[in-house]
Coordinates of C-alpha atoms (C1' of nucleotides) in Angstrom, one line a residue:
Chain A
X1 CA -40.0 15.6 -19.2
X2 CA -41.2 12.0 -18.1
X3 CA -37.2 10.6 -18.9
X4 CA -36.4 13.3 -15.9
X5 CA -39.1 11.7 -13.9
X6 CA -37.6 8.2 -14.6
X7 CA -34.4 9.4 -13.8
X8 CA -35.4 10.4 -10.3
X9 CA -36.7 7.3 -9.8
X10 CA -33.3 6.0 -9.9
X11 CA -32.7 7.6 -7.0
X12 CA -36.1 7.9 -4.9
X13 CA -39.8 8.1 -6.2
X14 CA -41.3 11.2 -5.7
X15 CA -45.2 11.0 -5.5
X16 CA -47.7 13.0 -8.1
X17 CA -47.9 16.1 -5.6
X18 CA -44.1 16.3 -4.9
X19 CA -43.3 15.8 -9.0
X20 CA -46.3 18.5 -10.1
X21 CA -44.5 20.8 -7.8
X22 CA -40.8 20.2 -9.4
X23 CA -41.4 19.3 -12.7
X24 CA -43.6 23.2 -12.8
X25 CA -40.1 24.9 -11.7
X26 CA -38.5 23.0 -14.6
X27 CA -38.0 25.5 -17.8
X28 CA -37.2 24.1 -21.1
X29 CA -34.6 25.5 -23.6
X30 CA -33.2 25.2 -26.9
X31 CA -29.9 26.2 -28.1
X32 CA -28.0 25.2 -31.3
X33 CA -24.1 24.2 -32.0
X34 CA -21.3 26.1 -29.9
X35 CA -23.6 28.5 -28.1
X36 CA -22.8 29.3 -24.5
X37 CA -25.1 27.7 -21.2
X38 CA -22.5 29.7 -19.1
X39 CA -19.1 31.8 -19.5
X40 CA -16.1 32.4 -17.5
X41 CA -16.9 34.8 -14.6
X42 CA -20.7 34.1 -14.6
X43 CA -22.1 32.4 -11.9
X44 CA -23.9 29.6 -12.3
X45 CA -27.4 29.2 -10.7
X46 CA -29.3 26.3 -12.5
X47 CA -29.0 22.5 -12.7
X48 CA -30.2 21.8 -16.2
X49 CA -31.7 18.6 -17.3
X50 CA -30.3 17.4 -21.2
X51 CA -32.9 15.9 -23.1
X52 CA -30.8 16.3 -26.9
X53 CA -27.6 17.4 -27.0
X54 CA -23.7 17.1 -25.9
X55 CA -21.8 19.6 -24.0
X56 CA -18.3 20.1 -23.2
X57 CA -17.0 21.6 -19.8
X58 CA -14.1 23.4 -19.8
X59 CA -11.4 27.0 -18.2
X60 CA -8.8 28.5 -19.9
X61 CA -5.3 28.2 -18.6
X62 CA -2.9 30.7 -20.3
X63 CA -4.6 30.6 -23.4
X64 CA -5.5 27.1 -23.8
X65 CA -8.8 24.7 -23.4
X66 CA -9.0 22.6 -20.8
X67 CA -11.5 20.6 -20.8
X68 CA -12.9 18.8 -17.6
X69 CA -16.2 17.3 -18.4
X70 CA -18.3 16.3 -21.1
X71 CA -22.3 16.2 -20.5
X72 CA -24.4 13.4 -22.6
X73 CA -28.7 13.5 -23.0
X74 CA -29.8 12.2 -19.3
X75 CA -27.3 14.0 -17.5
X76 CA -27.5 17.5 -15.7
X77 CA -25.4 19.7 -17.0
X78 CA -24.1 22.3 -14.5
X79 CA -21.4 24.1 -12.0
X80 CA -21.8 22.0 -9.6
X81 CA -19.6 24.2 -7.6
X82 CA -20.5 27.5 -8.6
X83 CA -24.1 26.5 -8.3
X84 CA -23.6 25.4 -4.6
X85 CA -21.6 28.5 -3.7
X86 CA -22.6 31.5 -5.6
X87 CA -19.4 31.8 -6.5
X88 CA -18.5 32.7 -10.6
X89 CA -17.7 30.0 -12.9
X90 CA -14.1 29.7 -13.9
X91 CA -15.5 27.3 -16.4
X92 CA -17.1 27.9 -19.8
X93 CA -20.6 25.1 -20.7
X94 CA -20.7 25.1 -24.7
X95 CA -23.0 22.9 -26.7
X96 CA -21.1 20.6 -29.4
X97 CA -24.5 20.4 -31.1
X98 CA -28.0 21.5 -31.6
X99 CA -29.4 20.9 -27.5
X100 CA -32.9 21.0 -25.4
X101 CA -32.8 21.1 -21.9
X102 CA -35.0 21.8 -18.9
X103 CA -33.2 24.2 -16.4
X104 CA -34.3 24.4 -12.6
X105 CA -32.6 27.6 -10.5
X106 CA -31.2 27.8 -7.3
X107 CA -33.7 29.4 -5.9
X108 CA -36.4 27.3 -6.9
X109 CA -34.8 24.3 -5.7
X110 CA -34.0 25.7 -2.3
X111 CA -38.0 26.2 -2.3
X112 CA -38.9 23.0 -3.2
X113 CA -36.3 21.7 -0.5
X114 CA -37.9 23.4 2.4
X115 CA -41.6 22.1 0.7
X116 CA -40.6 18.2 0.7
X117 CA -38.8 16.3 2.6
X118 CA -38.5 13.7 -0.2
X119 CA -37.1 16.5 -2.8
X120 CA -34.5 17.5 -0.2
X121 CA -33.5 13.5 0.2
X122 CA -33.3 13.8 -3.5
X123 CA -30.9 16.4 -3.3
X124 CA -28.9 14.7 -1.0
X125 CA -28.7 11.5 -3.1
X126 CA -28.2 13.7 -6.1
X127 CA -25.1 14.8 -4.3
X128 CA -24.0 11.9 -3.2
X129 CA -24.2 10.5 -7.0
X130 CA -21.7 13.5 -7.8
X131 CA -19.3 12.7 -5.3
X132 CA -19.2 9.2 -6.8
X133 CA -18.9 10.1 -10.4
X134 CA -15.8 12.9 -9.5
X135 CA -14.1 10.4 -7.1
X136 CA -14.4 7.9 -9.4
X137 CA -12.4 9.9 -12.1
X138 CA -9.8 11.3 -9.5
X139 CA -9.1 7.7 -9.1
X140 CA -8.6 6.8 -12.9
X141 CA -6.2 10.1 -13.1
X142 CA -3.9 8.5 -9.8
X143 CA -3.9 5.3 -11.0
X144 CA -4.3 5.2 -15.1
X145 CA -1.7 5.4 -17.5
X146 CA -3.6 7.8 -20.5
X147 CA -3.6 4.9 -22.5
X148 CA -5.9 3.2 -20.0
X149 CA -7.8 6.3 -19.8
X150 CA -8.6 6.5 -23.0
X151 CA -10.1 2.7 -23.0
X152 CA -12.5 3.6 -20.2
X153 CA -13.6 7.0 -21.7
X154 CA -13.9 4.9 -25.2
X155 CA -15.8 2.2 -23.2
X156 CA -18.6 4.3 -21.2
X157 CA -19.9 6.7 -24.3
X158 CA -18.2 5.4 -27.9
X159 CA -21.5 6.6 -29.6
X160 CA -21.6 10.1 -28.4
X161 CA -17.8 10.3 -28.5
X162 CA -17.0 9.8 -32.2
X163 CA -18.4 13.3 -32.6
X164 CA -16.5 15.1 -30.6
X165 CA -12.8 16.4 -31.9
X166 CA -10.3 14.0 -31.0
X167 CA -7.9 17.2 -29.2
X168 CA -10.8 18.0 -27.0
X169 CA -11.0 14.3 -25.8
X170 CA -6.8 14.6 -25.2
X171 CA -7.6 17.8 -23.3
X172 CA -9.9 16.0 -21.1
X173 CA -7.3 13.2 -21.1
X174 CA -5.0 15.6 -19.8
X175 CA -2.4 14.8 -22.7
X176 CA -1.9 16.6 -25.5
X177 CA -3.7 15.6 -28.8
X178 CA -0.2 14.6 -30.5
X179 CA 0.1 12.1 -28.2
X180 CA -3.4 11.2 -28.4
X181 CA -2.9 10.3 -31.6
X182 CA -0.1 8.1 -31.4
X183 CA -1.5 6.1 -28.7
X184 CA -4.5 5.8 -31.2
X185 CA -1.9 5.1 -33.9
X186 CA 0.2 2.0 -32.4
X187 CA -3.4 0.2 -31.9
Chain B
X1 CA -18.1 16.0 21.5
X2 CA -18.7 19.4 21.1
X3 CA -16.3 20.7 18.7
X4 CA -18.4 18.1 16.5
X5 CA -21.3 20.3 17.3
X6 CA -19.8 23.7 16.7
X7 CA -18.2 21.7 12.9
X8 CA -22.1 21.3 12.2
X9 CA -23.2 24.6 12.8
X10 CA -20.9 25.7 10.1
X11 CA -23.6 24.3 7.8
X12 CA -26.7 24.3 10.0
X13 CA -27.7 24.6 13.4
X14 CA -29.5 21.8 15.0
X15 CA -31.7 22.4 17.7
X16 CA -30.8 20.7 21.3
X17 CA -33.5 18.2 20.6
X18 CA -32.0 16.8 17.3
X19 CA -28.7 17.2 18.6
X20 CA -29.4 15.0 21.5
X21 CA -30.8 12.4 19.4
X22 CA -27.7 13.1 16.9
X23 CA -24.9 12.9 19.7
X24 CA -26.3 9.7 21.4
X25 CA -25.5 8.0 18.1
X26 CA -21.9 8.5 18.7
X27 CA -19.5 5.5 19.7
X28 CA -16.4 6.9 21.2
X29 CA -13.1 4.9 19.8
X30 CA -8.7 5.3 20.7
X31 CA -6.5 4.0 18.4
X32 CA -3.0 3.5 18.7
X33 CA -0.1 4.4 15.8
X34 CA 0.0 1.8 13.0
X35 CA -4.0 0.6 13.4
X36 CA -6.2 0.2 10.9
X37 CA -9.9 1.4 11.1
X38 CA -10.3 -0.2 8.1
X39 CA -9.4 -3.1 5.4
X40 CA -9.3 -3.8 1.9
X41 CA -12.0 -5.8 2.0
X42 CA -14.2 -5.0 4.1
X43 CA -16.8 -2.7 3.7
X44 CA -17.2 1.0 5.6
X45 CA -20.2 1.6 7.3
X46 CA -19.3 4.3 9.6
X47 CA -18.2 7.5 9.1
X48 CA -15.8 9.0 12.0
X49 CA -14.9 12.5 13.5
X50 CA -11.4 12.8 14.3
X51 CA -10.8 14.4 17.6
X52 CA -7.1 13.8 17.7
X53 CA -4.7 12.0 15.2
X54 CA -3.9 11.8 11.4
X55 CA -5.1 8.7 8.9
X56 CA -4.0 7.8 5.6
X57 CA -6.1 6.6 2.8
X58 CA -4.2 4.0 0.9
X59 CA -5.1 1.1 -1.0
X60 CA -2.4 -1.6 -3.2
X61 CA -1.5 -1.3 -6.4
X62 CA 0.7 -4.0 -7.7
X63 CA 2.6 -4.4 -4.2
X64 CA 2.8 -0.5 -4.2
X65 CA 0.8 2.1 -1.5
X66 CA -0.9 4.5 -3.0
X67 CA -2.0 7.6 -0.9
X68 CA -5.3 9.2 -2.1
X69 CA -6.1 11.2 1.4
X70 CA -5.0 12.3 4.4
X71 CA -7.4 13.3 7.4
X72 CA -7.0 15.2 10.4
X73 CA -8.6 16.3 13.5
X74 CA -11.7 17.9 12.4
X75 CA -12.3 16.0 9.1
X76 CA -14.7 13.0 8.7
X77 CA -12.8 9.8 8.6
X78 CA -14.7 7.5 6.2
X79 CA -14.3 5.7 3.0
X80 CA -17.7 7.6 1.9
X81 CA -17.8 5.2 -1.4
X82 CA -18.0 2.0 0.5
X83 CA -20.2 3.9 3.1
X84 CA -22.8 5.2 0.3
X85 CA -22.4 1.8 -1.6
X86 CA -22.1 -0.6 1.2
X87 CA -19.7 -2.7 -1.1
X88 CA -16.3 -3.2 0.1
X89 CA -13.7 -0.7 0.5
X90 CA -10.5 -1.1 -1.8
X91 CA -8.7 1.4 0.4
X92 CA -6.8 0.7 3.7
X93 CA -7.8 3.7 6.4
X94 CA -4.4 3.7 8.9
X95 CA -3.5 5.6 12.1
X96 CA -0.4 8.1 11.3
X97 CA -0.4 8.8 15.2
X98 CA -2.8 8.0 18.4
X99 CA -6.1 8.8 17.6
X100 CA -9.6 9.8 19.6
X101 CA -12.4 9.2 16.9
X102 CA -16.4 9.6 17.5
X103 CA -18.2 6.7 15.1
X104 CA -21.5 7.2 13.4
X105 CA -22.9 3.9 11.9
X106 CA -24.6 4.1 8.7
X107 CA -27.8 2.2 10.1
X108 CA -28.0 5.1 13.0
X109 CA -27.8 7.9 10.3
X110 CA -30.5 6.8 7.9
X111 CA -32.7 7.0 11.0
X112 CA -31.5 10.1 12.1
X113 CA -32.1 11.3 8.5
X114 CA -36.0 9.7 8.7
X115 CA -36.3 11.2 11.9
X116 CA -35.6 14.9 11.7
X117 CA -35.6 16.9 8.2
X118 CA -33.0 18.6 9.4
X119 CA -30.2 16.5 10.2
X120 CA -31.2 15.3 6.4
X121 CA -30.4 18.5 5.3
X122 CA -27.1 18.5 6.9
X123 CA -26.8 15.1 5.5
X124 CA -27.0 16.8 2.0
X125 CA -24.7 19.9 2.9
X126 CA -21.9 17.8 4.0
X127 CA -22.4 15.5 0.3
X128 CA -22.2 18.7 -1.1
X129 CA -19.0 19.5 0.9
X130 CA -17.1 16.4 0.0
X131 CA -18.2 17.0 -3.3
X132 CA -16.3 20.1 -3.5
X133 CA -13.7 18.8 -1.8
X134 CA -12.6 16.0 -4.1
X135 CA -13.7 17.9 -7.0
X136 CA -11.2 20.8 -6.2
X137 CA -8.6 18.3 -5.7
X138 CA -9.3 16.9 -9.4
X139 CA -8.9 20.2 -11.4
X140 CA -5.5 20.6 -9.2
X141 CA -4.6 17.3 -10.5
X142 CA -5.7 18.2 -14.3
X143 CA -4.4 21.9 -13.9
X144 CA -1.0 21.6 -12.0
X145 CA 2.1 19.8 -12.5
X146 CA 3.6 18.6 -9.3
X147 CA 5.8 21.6 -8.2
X148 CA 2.5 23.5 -7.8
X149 CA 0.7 20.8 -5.9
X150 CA 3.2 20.4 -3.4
X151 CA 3.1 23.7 -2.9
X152 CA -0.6 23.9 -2.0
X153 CA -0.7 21.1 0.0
X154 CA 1.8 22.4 2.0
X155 CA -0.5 25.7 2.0
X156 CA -3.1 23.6 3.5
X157 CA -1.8 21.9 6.6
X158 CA 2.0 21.8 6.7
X159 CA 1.7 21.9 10.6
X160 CA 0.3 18.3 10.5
X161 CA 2.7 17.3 7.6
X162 CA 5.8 17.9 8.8
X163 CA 4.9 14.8 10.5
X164 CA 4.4 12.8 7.6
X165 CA 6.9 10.6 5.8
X166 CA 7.4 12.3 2.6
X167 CA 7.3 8.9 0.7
X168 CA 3.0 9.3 1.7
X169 CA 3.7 12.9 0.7
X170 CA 5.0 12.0 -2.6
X171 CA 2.0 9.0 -3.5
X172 CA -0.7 11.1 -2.2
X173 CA 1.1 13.8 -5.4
X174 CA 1.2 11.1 -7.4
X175 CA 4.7 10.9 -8.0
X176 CA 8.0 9.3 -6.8
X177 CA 10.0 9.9 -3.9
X178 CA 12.4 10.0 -5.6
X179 CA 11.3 13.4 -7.6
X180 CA 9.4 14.8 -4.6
X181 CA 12.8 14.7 -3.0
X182 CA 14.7 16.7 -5.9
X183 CA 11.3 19.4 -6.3
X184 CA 12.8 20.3 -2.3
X185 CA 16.3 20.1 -3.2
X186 CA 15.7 22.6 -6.0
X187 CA 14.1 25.5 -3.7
Chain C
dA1 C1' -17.2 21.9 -56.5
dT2 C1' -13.8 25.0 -54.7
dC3 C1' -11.6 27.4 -51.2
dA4 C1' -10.7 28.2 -46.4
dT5 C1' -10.5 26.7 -42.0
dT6 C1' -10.1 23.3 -38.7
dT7 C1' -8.4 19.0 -37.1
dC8 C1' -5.3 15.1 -37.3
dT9 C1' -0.9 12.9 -38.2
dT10 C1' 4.0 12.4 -38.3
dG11 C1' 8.9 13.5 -37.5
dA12 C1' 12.9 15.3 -34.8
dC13 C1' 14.1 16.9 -30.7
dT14 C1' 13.5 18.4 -25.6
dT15 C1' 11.8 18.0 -21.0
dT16 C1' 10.2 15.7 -17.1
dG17 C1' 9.5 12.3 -14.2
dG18 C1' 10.6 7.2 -13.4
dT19 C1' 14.0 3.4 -12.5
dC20 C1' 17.8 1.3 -10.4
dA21 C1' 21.4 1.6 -7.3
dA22 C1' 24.4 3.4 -3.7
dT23 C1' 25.0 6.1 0.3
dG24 C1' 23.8 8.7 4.3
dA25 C1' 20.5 10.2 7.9
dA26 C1' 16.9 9.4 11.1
dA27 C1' 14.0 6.8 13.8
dT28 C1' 12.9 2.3 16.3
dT29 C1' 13.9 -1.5 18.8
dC30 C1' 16.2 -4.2 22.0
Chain D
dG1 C1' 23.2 3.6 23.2
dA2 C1' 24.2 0.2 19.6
dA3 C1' 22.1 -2.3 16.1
dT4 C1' 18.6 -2.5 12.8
dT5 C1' 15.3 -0.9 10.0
dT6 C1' 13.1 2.8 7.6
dC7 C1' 13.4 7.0 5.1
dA8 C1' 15.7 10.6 2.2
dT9 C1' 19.1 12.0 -1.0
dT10 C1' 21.8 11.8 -5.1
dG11 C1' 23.7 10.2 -9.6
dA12 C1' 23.4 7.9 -14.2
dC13 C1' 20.4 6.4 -17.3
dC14 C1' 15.6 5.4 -19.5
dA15 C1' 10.9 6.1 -21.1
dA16 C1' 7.0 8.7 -21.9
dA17 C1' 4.9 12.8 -22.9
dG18 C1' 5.6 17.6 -24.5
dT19 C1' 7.1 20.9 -28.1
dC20 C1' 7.7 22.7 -32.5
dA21 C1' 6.9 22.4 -37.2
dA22 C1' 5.3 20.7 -41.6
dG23 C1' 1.9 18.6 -44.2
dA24 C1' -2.4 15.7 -45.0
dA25 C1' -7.1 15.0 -44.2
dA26 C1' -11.6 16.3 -43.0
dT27 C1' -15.0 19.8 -42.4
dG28 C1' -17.6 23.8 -43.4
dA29 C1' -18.8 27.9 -46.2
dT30 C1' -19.9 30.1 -50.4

DNA sequence: ATCATTTCTTGACTTTGGTCAATGAAATTC
DNA sequence: GAATTTCATTGACCAAAGTCAAGAAATGAT
């Protein structure tokens, strides 16, 4: 709980009042290895906090896995999207091992918004962060070659990485895991 | 002035008070064909609304132009990583035709957001927006292969297009001219 | 430990988009 | 409006990634 509170600081400090008040909405969780956080076609209403764990992101197109994100302990795992807009998930959020997380809803967030004016800069800095973090990977898809891609993916979370099946690293690649592996092999 | 306005109250309404206070901010600015608003190099602290004309969002690679965005009248005009960072932009921001744009300074807006809760509100919505935005625009690059793209970017604004060189057409796609050309001939 | 399943690698071949070059069309400039 | 520059098209060829298929290696279950 107190590594979400450091994480926030990051951004902005919140003072004891404003942190009681958001850190009470926050409800923990435990799930173990390929369990579900959310499914196709369910909407997603929660930001969620991961304190142990890694989680992959990812739709199915014709059958396959496509895989868009992976979430590491520190980050907030979510639809961003379907979060902001109500809308369903077109994306599946499935633990690659045994996770805790602390989960704040929509609602309770919109609440604590309208309480603080601090909590709703938060927010917007929280947002801002994301747009970074999804330019920044448009970017390396227009200007990468996979090979590249792979390097920087390699480069940011090696640790966590190792333990994730190399095809759902290609998928995320946007190659396929054949080719994967020969880039891998001519190294 | 006001179409910026009724553009806000898509998101929120601001009373005539925070508007006032909001609209004084505003620097009026014409550009002719060919300018630049701004540099590689320089940093962007300003984001724009465009009342009239197109822009492209290039930057170099290796003596080529690559097209990452196009705005038009309507859309914010800003490299929103260099605004949010301060550091330098790596992207070129060009005229495509005369232009009427009303600047915002970044200085101006972090007062507006300490002065009214509000307009930091709005502040988060339209983070939130661009989010979406660029996100959307990353799963069509992970999900669709060319043909489709082209298609949906026609979708979106071929009015304004037709007016575009296809060579920015085919960067901002992320491939040649070359192939763009033979997608068309192929319809 | 053994078996079954999942994941990874390798090979042969195909497909797609890129490269280079020539030509033609369109838009700008004077 | 003629000349020049820019832009679009087309062809021949190339390179990179995809496809299909077989087998090896790793992982997990009993």
């Amino acid at each position: 709980m107190e590594q979400i509170r450091a994480y926030f600081n990051n951004f902005l400090p919140l003072t004891d009042n404003e942190w009681e008040d958001f850190s009470s909405c926050f409800k923990k969780e435990t799930y173990a290895k390929k369990e579900y956080l959310v499914r196709a076609g369910e909407s997603c209403d929660f930001i969620a906090f991961i304190a142990e764990g890694v989680y992959r992101f990812y739709y199915l197109q014709e059958g396959e896995e496509k895989v868009t994100a992976f979430f590491f302990p520190g980050d907030f795992v979510t639809n961003y999207r379907s979060f902001l807009t109500g809308k369903p998930s077109e994306h599946f959020i499935e633990t690659l091992k045994p996770s805790v997380i602390y989960k704040i809803h929509r609602q309770d967030l919109n609440l604590l918004y309208d309480r603080h004016k601090n909590i709703e800069r938060l927010g917007r800095y929280i947002a801002e962060n994301l747009y970074l973090t999804v330019a920044k990977r448009l970017d390396s898809f227009l200007h990468d070659n996979p090979e590249n891609r792979n390097q920087e993916l390699l480069n940011r979370n090696s640790k966590l990485l190792q333990e994730v099946p190399q095809y759902m690293l290609a998928s995320y690649l946007g190659i396929k895991p054949e080719t994967l592996s020969r880039i891998r092999a001519r190294k």
